[in-house]
Coordinates of C-alpha atoms in Angstrom, one line a residue:
X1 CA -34.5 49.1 52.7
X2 CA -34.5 46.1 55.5
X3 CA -30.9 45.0 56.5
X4 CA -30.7 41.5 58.0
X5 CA -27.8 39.4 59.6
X6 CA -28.5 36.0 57.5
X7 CA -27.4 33.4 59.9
X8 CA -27.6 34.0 63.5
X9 CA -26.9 30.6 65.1
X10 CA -28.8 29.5 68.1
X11 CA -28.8 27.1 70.8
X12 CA -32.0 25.4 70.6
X13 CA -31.6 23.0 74.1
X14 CA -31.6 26.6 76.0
X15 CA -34.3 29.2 75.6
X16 CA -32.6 32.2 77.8
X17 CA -29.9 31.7 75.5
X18 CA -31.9 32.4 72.4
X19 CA -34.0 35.6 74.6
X20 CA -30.8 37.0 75.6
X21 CA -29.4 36.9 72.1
X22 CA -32.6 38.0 70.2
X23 CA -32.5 40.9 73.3
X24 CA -29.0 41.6 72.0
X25 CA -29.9 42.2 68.5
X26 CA -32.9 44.4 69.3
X27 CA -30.8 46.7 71.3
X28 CA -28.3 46.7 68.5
X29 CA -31.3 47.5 66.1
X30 CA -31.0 44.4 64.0
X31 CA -34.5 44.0 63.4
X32 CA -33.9 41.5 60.6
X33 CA -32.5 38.0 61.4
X34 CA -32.3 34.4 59.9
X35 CA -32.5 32.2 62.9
X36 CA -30.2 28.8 62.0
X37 CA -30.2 25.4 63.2
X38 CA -27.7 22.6 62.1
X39 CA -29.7 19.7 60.7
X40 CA -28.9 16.2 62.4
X41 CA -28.2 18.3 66.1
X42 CA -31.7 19.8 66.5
X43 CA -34.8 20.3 65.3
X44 CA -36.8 23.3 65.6
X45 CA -40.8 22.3 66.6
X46 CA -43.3 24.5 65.8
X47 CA -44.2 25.1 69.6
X48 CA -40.7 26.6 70.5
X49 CA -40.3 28.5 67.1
X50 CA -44.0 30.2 68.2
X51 CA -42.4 30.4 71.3
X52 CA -39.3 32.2 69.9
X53 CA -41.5 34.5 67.9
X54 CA -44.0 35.5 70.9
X55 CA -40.7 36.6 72.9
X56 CA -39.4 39.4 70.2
X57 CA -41.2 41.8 67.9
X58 CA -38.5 41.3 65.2
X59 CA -38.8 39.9 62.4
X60 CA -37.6 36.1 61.9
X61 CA -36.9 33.8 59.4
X62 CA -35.2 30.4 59.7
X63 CA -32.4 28.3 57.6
X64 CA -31.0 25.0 58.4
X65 CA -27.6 23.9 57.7
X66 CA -26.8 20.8 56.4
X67 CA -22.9 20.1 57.0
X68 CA -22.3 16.3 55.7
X69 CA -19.5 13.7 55.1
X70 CA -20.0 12.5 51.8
X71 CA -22.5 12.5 49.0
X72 CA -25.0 10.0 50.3
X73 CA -25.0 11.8 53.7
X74 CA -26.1 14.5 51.8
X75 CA -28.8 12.9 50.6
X76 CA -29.9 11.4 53.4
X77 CA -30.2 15.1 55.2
X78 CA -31.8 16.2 52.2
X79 CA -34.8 13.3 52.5
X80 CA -34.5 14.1 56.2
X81 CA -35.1 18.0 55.5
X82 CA -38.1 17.8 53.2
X83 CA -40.4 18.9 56.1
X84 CA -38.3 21.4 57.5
X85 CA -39.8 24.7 56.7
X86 CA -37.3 27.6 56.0
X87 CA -34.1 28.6 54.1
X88 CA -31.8 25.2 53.5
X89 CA -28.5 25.4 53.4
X90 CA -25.6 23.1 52.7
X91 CA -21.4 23.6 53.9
X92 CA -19.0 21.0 52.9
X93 CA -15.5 21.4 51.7
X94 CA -16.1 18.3 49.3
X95 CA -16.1 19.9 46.2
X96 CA -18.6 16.3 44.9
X97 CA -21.1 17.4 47.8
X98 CA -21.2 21.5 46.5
X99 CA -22.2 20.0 42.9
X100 CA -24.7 17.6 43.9
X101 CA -26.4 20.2 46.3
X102 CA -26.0 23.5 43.8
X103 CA -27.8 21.4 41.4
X104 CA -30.4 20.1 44.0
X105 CA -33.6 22.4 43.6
X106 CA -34.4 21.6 47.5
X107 CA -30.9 23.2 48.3
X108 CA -31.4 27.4 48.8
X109 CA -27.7 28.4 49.9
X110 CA -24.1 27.1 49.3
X111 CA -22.3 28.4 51.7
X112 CA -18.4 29.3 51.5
X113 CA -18.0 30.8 55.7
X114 CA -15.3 29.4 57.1
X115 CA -11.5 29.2 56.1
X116 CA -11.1 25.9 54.5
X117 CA -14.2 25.8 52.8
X118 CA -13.7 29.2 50.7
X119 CA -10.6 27.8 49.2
X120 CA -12.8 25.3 47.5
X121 CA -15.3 27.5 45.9
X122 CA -15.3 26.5 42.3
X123 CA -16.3 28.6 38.7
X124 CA -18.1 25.3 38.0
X125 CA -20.4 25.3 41.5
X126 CA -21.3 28.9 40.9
X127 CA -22.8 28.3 37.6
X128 CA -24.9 25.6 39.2
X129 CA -26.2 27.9 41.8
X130 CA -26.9 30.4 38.7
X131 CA -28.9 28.0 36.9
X132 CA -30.8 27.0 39.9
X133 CA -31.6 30.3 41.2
X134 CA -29.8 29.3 44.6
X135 CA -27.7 31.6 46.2
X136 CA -23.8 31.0 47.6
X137 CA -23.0 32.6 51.4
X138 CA -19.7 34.3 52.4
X139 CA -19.5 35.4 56.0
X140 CA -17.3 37.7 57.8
X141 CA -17.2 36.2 61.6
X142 CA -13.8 34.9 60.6
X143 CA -12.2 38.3 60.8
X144 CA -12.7 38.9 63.9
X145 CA -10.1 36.5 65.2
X146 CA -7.3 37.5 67.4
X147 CA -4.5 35.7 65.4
X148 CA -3.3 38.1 62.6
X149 CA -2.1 36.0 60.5
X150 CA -5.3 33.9 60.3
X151 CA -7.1 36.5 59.6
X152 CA -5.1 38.3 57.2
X153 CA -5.4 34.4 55.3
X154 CA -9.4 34.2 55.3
X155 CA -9.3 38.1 54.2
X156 CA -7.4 37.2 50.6
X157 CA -9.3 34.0 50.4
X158 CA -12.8 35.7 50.9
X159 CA -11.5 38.6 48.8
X160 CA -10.6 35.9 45.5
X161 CA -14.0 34.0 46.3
X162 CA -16.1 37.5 46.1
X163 CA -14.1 39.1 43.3
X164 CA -15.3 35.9 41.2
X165 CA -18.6 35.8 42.4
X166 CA -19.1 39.2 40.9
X167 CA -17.2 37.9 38.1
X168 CA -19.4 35.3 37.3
X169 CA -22.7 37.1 38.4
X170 CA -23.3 34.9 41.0
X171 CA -26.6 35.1 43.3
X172 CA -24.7 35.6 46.8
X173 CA -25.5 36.5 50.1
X174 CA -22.8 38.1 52.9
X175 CA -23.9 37.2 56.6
X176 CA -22.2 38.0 59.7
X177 CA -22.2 34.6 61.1
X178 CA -20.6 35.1 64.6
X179 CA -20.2 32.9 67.2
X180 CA -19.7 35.5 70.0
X181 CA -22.6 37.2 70.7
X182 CA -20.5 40.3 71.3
X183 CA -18.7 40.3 67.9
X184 CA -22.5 40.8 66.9
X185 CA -22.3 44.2 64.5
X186 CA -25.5 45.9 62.2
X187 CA -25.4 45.3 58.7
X188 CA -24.9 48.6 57.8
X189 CA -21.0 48.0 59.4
X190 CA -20.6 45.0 57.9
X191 CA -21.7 47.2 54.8
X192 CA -19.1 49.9 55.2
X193 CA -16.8 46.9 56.0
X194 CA -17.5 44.6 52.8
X195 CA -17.1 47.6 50.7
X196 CA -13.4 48.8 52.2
X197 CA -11.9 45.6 53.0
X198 CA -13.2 43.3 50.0
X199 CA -13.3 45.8 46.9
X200 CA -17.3 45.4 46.8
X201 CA -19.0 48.7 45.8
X202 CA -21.4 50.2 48.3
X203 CA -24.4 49.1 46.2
X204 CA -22.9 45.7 45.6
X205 CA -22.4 45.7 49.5
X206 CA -25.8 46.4 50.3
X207 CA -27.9 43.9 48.1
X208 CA -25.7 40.9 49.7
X209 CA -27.6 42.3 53.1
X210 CA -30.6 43.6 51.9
X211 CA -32.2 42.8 48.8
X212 CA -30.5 39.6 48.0
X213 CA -31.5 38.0 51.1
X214 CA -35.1 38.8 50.7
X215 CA -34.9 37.3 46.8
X216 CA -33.5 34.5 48.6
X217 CA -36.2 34.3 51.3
X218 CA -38.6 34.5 48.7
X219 CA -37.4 32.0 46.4
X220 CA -37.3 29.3 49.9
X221 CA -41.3 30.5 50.3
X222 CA -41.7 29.3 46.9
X223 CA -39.8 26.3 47.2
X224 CA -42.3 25.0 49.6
X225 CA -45.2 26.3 47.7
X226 CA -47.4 23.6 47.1
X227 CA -47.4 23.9 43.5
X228 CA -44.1 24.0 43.2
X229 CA -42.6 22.0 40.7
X230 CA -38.7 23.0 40.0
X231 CA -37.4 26.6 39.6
X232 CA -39.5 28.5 37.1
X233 CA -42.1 26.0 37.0
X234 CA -45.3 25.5 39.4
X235 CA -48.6 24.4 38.8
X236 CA -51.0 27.3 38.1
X237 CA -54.8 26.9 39.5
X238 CA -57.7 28.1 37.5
X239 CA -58.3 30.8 40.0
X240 CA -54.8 32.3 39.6
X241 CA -55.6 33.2 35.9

């Protein structure tokens, strides 16, 4: 079973930062990453992310996170995004922008990984996501800050926002989402973690890093299917039948 760290965050404007960090991974043995870029900052050409690719043998996917101001931002990314290729996901503490984009079918992830944002997660946004197939993120590179108190905070907000994910059923991820390279950690510890910190049973623990991410992977692929039509629906060829 693949593990993968869902949201690796890389600085596009300098390649040895991206070698060095893909070098980092590998030597950890996290052969699985989502590579993200933020959309509006930079955007990934197919040249550099062949270049990318060429300089590691792991394997690589890519996301691109939206983070805007108000709704018609939003929507504005969203045009803006339509020939972006990859996982696209959306972070706003605007509770208006998580409805609009959990019931956007463009719109993969929802993505609750920072301390203010978790607070806003809604019953209400996670049924969207449900009917929609889309997926909500938690992430766990807020731990690992040095204040205490701040992190004993995020821990009981993460811990409410995944106890009613699980609730609800929801389709959810858990990433690692560090900024520090060095803070960077395998799966399978952020496994062991998620299940002793966060009340998540070890099987529950290891689909968020494993076989919910490749549902989700799957589900962007068919998003950008030509056929597609909406979730469930595609046009079907007379060769597929």
């Amino acid at each position: 079973m693949p593990y993968f760290e869902s949201r690796l965050k890389l600085n596009l404007s300098n390649f040895g930062d991206i070698e060095q960090k893909l070098n980092f991974c590998r030597d950890l043995g996290i052969n699985n990453l989502i590579l993200e870029f933020e959309n509006g900052v930079n955007k990934i050409t197919p040249e550099l992310k062949e270049k990318i690719s060429k300089s590691s043998a792991l394997k690589l996917y890519y996301r691109t996170t939206i983070k805007p101001k108000n709704l018609d931002d939003l929507k504005r990314r969203l045009k803006q995004a339509k020939d972006i290729s990859g996982i696209i996901s959306v972070e706003s503490s605007d509770r208006q922008v998580q409805i609009q984009a959990a019931k956007d079918s463009r719109v993969d992830i929802i993505s609750f990984s920072t301390e203010h944002i978790i607070k806003t997660i809604t019953p209400g946004v996670i049924s969207l996501t449900k009917q929609n197939n889309s997926f909500v993120e938690f992430s766990l590179g807020p731990i690992m800050v040095k204040n205490k108190a701040i992190q004993s905070r995020f821990l009981r907000s993460l811990y409410r926002a995944l106890q009613l994910a699980m609730l609800l059923n929801a389709n959810y991820i858990i990433s690692g989402n560090f900024d520090d390279m060095f803070k960077l950690r395998h799966p399978r510890a952020l496994v062991s973690i998620s299940h002793t910190l966060l009340g998540i049973s070890l099987l529950n623990a290891k689909r968020a890093f494993s076989e919910n991410v490749i549902t989700l992977i799957n589900r962007a692929k068919m998003r950008q299917g030509k056929n597609y039509i909406e979730p469930g629906v595609k046009l079907i060829n007379r060769g597929d039948t």
